[in-house]
Coordinates of C-alpha atoms in Angstrom, one line a residue:
M1 CA -55.8 -49.3 -10.5
S2 CA -52.3 -49.7 -9.4
T3 CA -50.2 -52.8 -9.9
D4 CA -50.4 -53.6 -6.2
E5 CA -54.2 -53.2 -6.2
R6 CA -54.6 -55.3 -9.3
R7 CA -52.5 -58.1 -7.8
M8 CA -54.5 -58.0 -4.6
A9 CA -57.7 -58.3 -6.7
V10 CA -56.1 -61.4 -8.4
L11 CA -55.1 -62.9 -5.0
S12 CA -58.6 -62.2 -3.6
A13 CA -60.2 -63.9 -6.6
I14 CA -57.9 -66.9 -6.2
V15 CA -58.8 -67.2 -2.5
E16 CA -62.5 -66.9 -3.2
D17 CA -62.4 -69.5 -6.0
Y18 CA -60.2 -71.9 -4.0
V19 CA -62.4 -71.7 -0.9
S20 CA -65.5 -72.2 -3.1
T21 CA -64.3 -75.1 -5.2
S22 CA -61.3 -76.6 -3.4
E23 CA -59.7 -76.8 -6.8
P24 CA -56.5 -75.0 -7.7
V25 CA -57.2 -71.9 -9.7
G26 CA -55.8 -71.1 -13.2
S27 CA -55.6 -67.8 -15.1
K28 CA -58.3 -68.9 -17.5
A29 CA -60.8 -69.7 -14.7
L30 CA -60.0 -66.3 -13.1
L31 CA -60.8 -64.4 -16.3
E32 CA -64.1 -66.3 -16.8
R33 CA -65.4 -65.9 -13.3
H34 CA -64.2 -62.5 -12.3
Q35 CA -64.4 -59.0 -13.9
L36 CA -60.7 -58.3 -13.7
N37 CA -60.7 -56.1 -16.9
V38 CA -57.2 -57.1 -17.8
S39 CA -55.6 -59.4 -20.4
A40 CA -54.8 -63.1 -19.9
A41 CA -51.1 -62.1 -20.2
T42 CA -51.4 -59.6 -17.3
V43 CA -53.2 -62.1 -15.1
R44 CA -50.4 -64.7 -15.8
N45 CA -47.8 -62.1 -14.9
D46 CA -49.7 -61.1 -11.7
M47 CA -49.9 -64.8 -10.8
A48 CA -46.2 -65.3 -11.4
A49 CA -45.4 -62.2 -9.2
L50 CA -47.7 -63.5 -6.4
E51 CA -46.0 -66.8 -6.6
D52 CA -42.6 -65.2 -6.4
E53 CA -43.8 -63.4 -3.2
G54 CA -44.9 -66.7 -1.7
L55 CA -48.6 -65.7 -1.7
I56 CA -49.8 -68.5 -4.0
A57 CA -48.3 -71.9 -4.9
A58 CA -48.7 -74.7 -7.4
P59 CA -49.7 -78.1 -6.0
H60 CA -47.6 -80.9 -7.6
T61 CA -50.6 -82.3 -9.4
S62 CA -52.0 -79.2 -11.0
A63 CA -51.3 -76.3 -13.3
G64 CA -53.4 -74.1 -11.1
R65 CA -52.5 -72.2 -8.0
I66 CA -53.7 -72.2 -4.4
P67 CA -53.2 -69.6 -1.7
T68 CA -50.4 -70.1 0.8
D69 CA -50.7 -69.3 4.6
A70 CA -49.0 -65.9 3.7
G71 CA -51.6 -65.4 0.9
Y72 CA -54.5 -66.0 3.3
R73 CA -52.8 -63.7 5.8
L74 CA -52.6 -60.9 3.3
F75 CA -56.2 -61.4 2.2
V76 CA -57.5 -61.3 5.8
D77 CA -55.3 -58.2 6.6
R78 CA -56.7 -56.4 3.5
L79 CA -60.3 -57.1 4.2
Q80 CA -62.0 -53.7 4.2
A81 CA -64.9 -54.8 6.5
I82 CA -66.3 -57.9 8.0
R83 CA -69.5 -58.9 6.2
P84 CA -72.4 -58.2 8.5
M85 CA -74.9 -60.9 9.3
S86 CA -78.6 -60.5 8.2
K87 CA -81.2 -59.3 10.6
G88 CA -82.8 -62.8 10.6
E89 CA -79.5 -64.4 11.4
R90 CA -78.9 -62.0 14.3
S91 CA -82.5 -62.7 15.7
A92 CA -82.0 -66.4 15.5
I93 CA -78.7 -66.1 17.5
T94 CA -80.4 -64.1 20.1
R95 CA -83.4 -66.4 20.5
Y96 CA -81.2 -69.5 20.7
L97 CA -78.7 -68.2 23.2
E98 CA -81.2 -66.5 25.4
G99 CA -83.1 -69.7 25.9
A100 CA -80.5 -71.2 28.1
D101 CA -81.0 -71.4 31.9
D102 CA -77.4 -71.5 33.3
L103 CA -73.8 -70.8 32.4
D104 CA -73.1 -74.4 31.2
E105 CA -76.1 -74.4 28.9
V106 CA -75.3 -71.0 27.6
L107 CA -71.8 -72.0 26.6
E108 CA -72.9 -75.4 25.2
R109 CA -75.5 -73.6 23.0
T110 CA -72.8 -71.1 22.0
V111 CA -70.5 -73.8 20.6
R112 CA -73.3 -75.8 19.0
L113 CA -74.6 -72.6 17.3
L114 CA -71.1 -71.5 16.1
A115 CA -70.2 -74.9 14.8
T116 CA -73.5 -75.0 12.8
L117 CA -73.0 -71.4 11.5
T118 CA -69.5 -71.9 10.3
R119 CA -69.3 -75.7 9.8
Q120 CA -66.1 -75.7 11.7
V121 CA -65.0 -76.8 15.1
A122 CA -66.3 -74.3 17.6
V123 CA -64.6 -73.7 21.1
V124 CA -65.4 -71.4 23.9
Q125 CA -63.4 -70.6 27.1
Y126 CA -65.4 -70.6 30.3
P127 CA -65.3 -67.1 31.9
S128 CA -62.5 -66.3 34.1
L129 CA -63.9 -66.0 37.6
T130 CA -61.0 -64.1 39.2
R131 CA -63.6 -61.3 39.6
S132 CA -65.3 -63.5 42.3
T133 CA -65.4 -61.9 45.7
V134 CA -65.1 -63.1 49.2
R135 CA -68.6 -63.6 50.7
H136 CA -67.5 -64.7 54.2
I137 CA -64.7 -66.1 56.2
E138 CA -65.6 -68.4 59.1
L139 CA -63.3 -69.5 61.8
V140 CA -64.3 -72.7 63.8
P141 CA -62.3 -74.1 66.7
M142 CA -61.8 -77.8 66.5
S143 CA -59.5 -78.5 69.4
P144 CA -57.2 -76.5 71.8
D145 CA -54.5 -76.3 69.1
R146 CA -56.5 -76.6 65.8
L147 CA -59.0 -74.4 64.0
M148 CA -60.9 -74.7 60.7
A149 CA -60.7 -71.7 58.4
V150 CA -63.5 -71.7 55.8
V151 CA -63.5 -69.2 52.9
I152 CA -66.8 -68.8 50.9
T153 CA -66.6 -67.0 47.6
G154 CA -69.3 -65.1 45.9
A155 CA -69.4 -67.8 43.3
G156 CA -70.3 -70.3 46.0
Q157 CA -66.8 -72.0 46.0
V158 CA -65.7 -73.2 49.5
E159 CA -62.1 -73.6 50.6
Q160 CA -61.3 -75.1 53.9
R161 CA -58.0 -75.2 55.8
V162 CA -57.1 -76.7 59.2
V163 CA -54.9 -74.3 60.9
P164 CA -52.6 -75.1 63.9
T165 CA -52.8 -72.4 66.5
A166 CA -50.9 -71.4 69.7
T167 CA -54.0 -70.0 71.2
D168 CA -56.8 -72.2 72.7
Y169 CA -59.9 -70.8 71.1
T170 CA -62.2 -73.2 72.8
T171 CA -62.0 -71.3 76.1
G172 CA -64.1 -68.3 77.0
T173 CA -61.2 -65.9 76.6
G174 CA -60.1 -67.6 73.4
A175 CA -63.7 -67.4 71.9
E176 CA -63.7 -63.6 72.6
A177 CA -60.2 -63.3 70.9
L178 CA -61.5 -65.4 68.0
A179 CA -64.6 -63.2 67.5
R180 CA -62.4 -60.1 67.4
A181 CA -60.1 -61.7 64.8
R182 CA -63.1 -63.0 62.8
A183 CA -64.6 -59.5 62.7
R184 CA -61.3 -57.9 61.6
I185 CA -60.6 -60.5 58.9
N186 CA -64.1 -60.2 57.5
A187 CA -64.0 -56.4 57.6
A188 CA -60.8 -56.5 55.5
T189 CA -62.0 -59.1 52.9
T190 CA -65.8 -59.3 52.6
D191 CA -67.1 -58.2 49.1
R192 CA -63.5 -57.8 47.8
R193 CA -62.2 -59.7 44.8
L194 CA -60.0 -62.6 45.8
A195 CA -56.8 -60.9 44.7
D196 CA -57.7 -57.7 46.6
A197 CA -58.8 -59.8 49.6
L198 CA -55.4 -61.4 49.6
S199 CA -53.6 -58.1 49.5
A200 CA -55.9 -56.7 52.3
L201 CA -55.3 -59.7 54.5
S202 CA -51.6 -59.5 54.0
T203 CA -51.7 -55.9 55.1
L204 CA -53.7 -56.9 58.2
H205 CA -51.3 -59.7 58.8
A206 CA -48.4 -57.2 59.0
E207 CA -50.2 -54.5 61.0
D208 CA -52.6 -56.4 63.4
A209 CA -50.6 -57.9 66.3
D210 CA -53.8 -59.2 67.9
T211 CA -54.7 -61.6 65.1
E212 CA -52.5 -64.6 65.4
D213 CA -50.0 -65.1 62.6
S214 CA -50.8 -68.8 62.0
L215 CA -54.5 -68.0 61.8
T216 CA -54.0 -65.3 59.1
A217 CA -51.5 -67.4 57.3
G218 CA -54.0 -70.3 57.1
I219 CA -56.6 -68.0 55.6
L220 CA -54.2 -66.6 53.1
A221 CA -53.4 -70.1 51.9
A222 CA -57.1 -70.9 51.5
L223 CA -57.6 -67.6 49.6
E224 CA -54.6 -68.4 47.3
D225 CA -56.0 -71.9 46.6
A226 CA -59.4 -70.5 45.8
L227 CA -57.8 -67.9 43.4
A228 CA -55.6 -70.6 41.8
E229 CA -58.6 -72.9 41.2
E230 CA -60.6 -70.1 39.6
R231 CA -57.7 -69.3 37.3
Q232 CA -57.9 -72.8 35.9
A233 CA -60.3 -72.0 33.2
K234 CA -61.8 -74.8 31.1
V235 CA -63.2 -75.0 27.6
T236 CA -66.0 -76.7 25.8
L237 CA -66.2 -77.5 22.0
A238 CA -68.6 -78.7 19.4
G239 CA -68.5 -79.7 15.7
T240 CA -65.4 -81.9 15.7
A241 CA -67.2 -84.0 13.1
N242 CA -67.0 -81.0 10.7
L243 CA -63.4 -81.8 10.2
A244 CA -64.3 -85.1 8.5
R245 CA -66.1 -83.0 5.8
A246 CA -62.9 -81.1 5.1
Q247 CA -60.6 -84.1 5.4
G248 CA -59.1 -83.4 1.9
D249 CA -57.8 -80.1 3.2
F250 CA -55.4 -81.8 5.6
P251 CA -52.1 -82.9 4.1
L252 CA -51.8 -86.3 5.8
T253 CA -54.3 -87.2 8.5
L254 CA -56.8 -85.7 10.9
G255 CA -55.0 -87.5 13.8
P256 CA -52.7 -84.6 14.9
V257 CA -55.5 -82.1 14.7
L258 CA -57.9 -84.3 16.8
D259 CA -55.2 -85.0 19.3
A260 CA -54.6 -81.3 19.8
L261 CA -58.3 -80.6 20.1
E262 CA -58.6 -83.2 22.9
Q263 CA -56.1 -81.3 25.0
H264 CA -57.9 -78.5 26.8
V265 CA -54.6 -77.0 27.9
V266 CA -53.8 -76.6 24.2
L267 CA -57.1 -75.0 23.4
L268 CA -56.8 -72.6 26.4
Q269 CA -53.3 -71.6 25.0
L270 CA -54.8 -70.9 21.6
L271 CA -57.8 -69.0 23.0
S272 CA -55.5 -66.8 25.0
V273 CA -54.7 -65.0 21.7
E274 CA -55.7 -61.4 22.2
A275 CA -58.6 -60.4 19.9
G276 CA -57.7 -57.8 17.2
Q277 CA -58.5 -54.3 18.3
D278 CA -60.1 -53.1 15.0
E279 CA -62.9 -55.6 14.7
G280 CA -62.6 -57.5 17.9
V281 CA -61.5 -60.6 15.9
A282 CA -58.1 -62.3 15.8
V283 CA -57.0 -64.7 13.1
R284 CA -54.2 -67.2 13.2
I285 CA -53.4 -68.9 10.0
G286 CA -51.6 -72.3 9.5
T287 CA -48.0 -72.1 10.7
E288 CA -48.8 -69.0 12.9
N289 CA -50.3 -71.5 15.3
P290 CA -47.8 -72.5 18.0
V291 CA -49.2 -76.0 18.2
S292 CA -47.6 -78.4 15.7
G293 CA -50.8 -80.5 15.3
L294 CA -52.8 -77.5 14.4
Q295 CA -50.5 -75.9 11.8
S296 CA -52.7 -77.1 9.0
T297 CA -55.6 -75.1 10.5
S298 CA -56.7 -71.6 11.1
L299 CA -58.0 -70.2 14.3
I300 CA -60.6 -67.2 14.5
T301 CA -61.3 -65.9 17.9
S302 CA -63.1 -63.0 19.5
G303 CA -63.4 -62.0 23.2
Y304 CA -66.6 -61.8 25.2
A305 CA -67.3 -59.7 28.3
A306 CA -69.3 -59.6 31.5
G307 CA -70.2 -56.0 31.8
D308 CA -67.1 -54.0 31.0
E309 CA -64.7 -56.8 31.8
H310 CA -63.2 -59.2 29.2
V311 CA -63.7 -62.7 30.7
G312 CA -63.1 -65.2 28.0
N313 CA -62.7 -66.0 24.2
V314 CA -64.8 -67.9 21.7
G315 CA -63.7 -69.1 18.3
I316 CA -63.5 -71.7 15.6
V317 CA -60.8 -74.0 14.4
G318 CA -60.9 -75.3 10.8
P319 CA -58.8 -75.9 7.6
T320 CA -56.9 -72.9 6.2
R321 CA -59.3 -73.1 3.2
M322 CA -62.2 -71.4 4.8
D323 CA -64.5 -68.4 4.1
Y324 CA -62.7 -65.9 6.3
P325 CA -65.1 -63.0 5.8
A326 CA -68.2 -65.0 6.8
A327 CA -66.4 -66.9 9.6
M328 CA -65.0 -63.7 11.1
A329 CA -68.5 -62.1 11.1
Q330 CA -70.1 -65.2 12.6
V331 CA -67.5 -65.5 15.4
R332 CA -67.8 -61.8 16.2
A333 CA -71.6 -61.9 16.2
V334 CA -71.8 -64.9 18.5
A335 CA -69.2 -63.3 20.9
T336 CA -71.3 -60.1 20.9
Y337 CA -74.5 -61.8 21.9
L338 CA -72.6 -64.0 24.5
S339 CA -71.3 -60.7 26.1
R340 CA -74.9 -59.4 26.3
I341 CA -76.1 -62.5 28.0
M342 CA -73.2 -62.5 30.4
G343 CA -73.8 -58.9 31.2
H344 CA -77.5 -59.5 32.3

């Protein structure tokens, strides 16, 4: 075993013991609990080297050592594989999640399950619905100079706009012109995704002299608002009480952590982390988090899909002292089953 491999084994042992006991780890305890097959002097030298590298540190009140954020990061990066869940655990996840009737209940069950499995705070991002399509666009005359444009999306969302017009669509001739415009507009947008429908309607706006500019502009505005609303994703979370169980892991108070978790904009910012490509799991540790209130926590996330399309992320927030291999496996497993349900 090389010196680097041996020191990595010592670091891994320190991480495992500290996560298990929440007590700083000394060289004597390492030798008693782990088959390191080296002398006490070698372990002390390795611990000194790890401390010099900033991977472990000594709390003021103890002769033992605890992992630093950098130590946890190296430990996570060196994991050879994410520990798989048992067949029974996987079956339980499937049964629990598939018992839900609608999207809200699926996501509520997802966070409750993940919070229970990991004993951390679980959070899930609602799926991005920018894949919604235009179902129909209706144009309804209200007066000689006003018209109501109604955009109905495939997700059932309705956007309405009152559009001023230069043409009186309440007359017989106007009604015929409106029918032609309605047909052209729906031909360009129906069953297209909102963003694609916007593009198609912009092209129609430029090329079709018969469709009144103000009419097309009003529908474009309604489509843009529908798209903006669907991009305003939301989150749901569970297991906040789990933080109290780990209160000793937070240096001062839980207040900043709880404040950050209450802000859904913050959670969305955190969940926007791209999942790692190798195992589909991303880990942010301590000060790697951009939110000051959460720099005493770690965030583990994984993406979930609907069909072939990534539509959201699911993850956990907890103290940096956590069982990373197990938590990563649990987050990945729940995300995988959520993808299966979303793809039905």
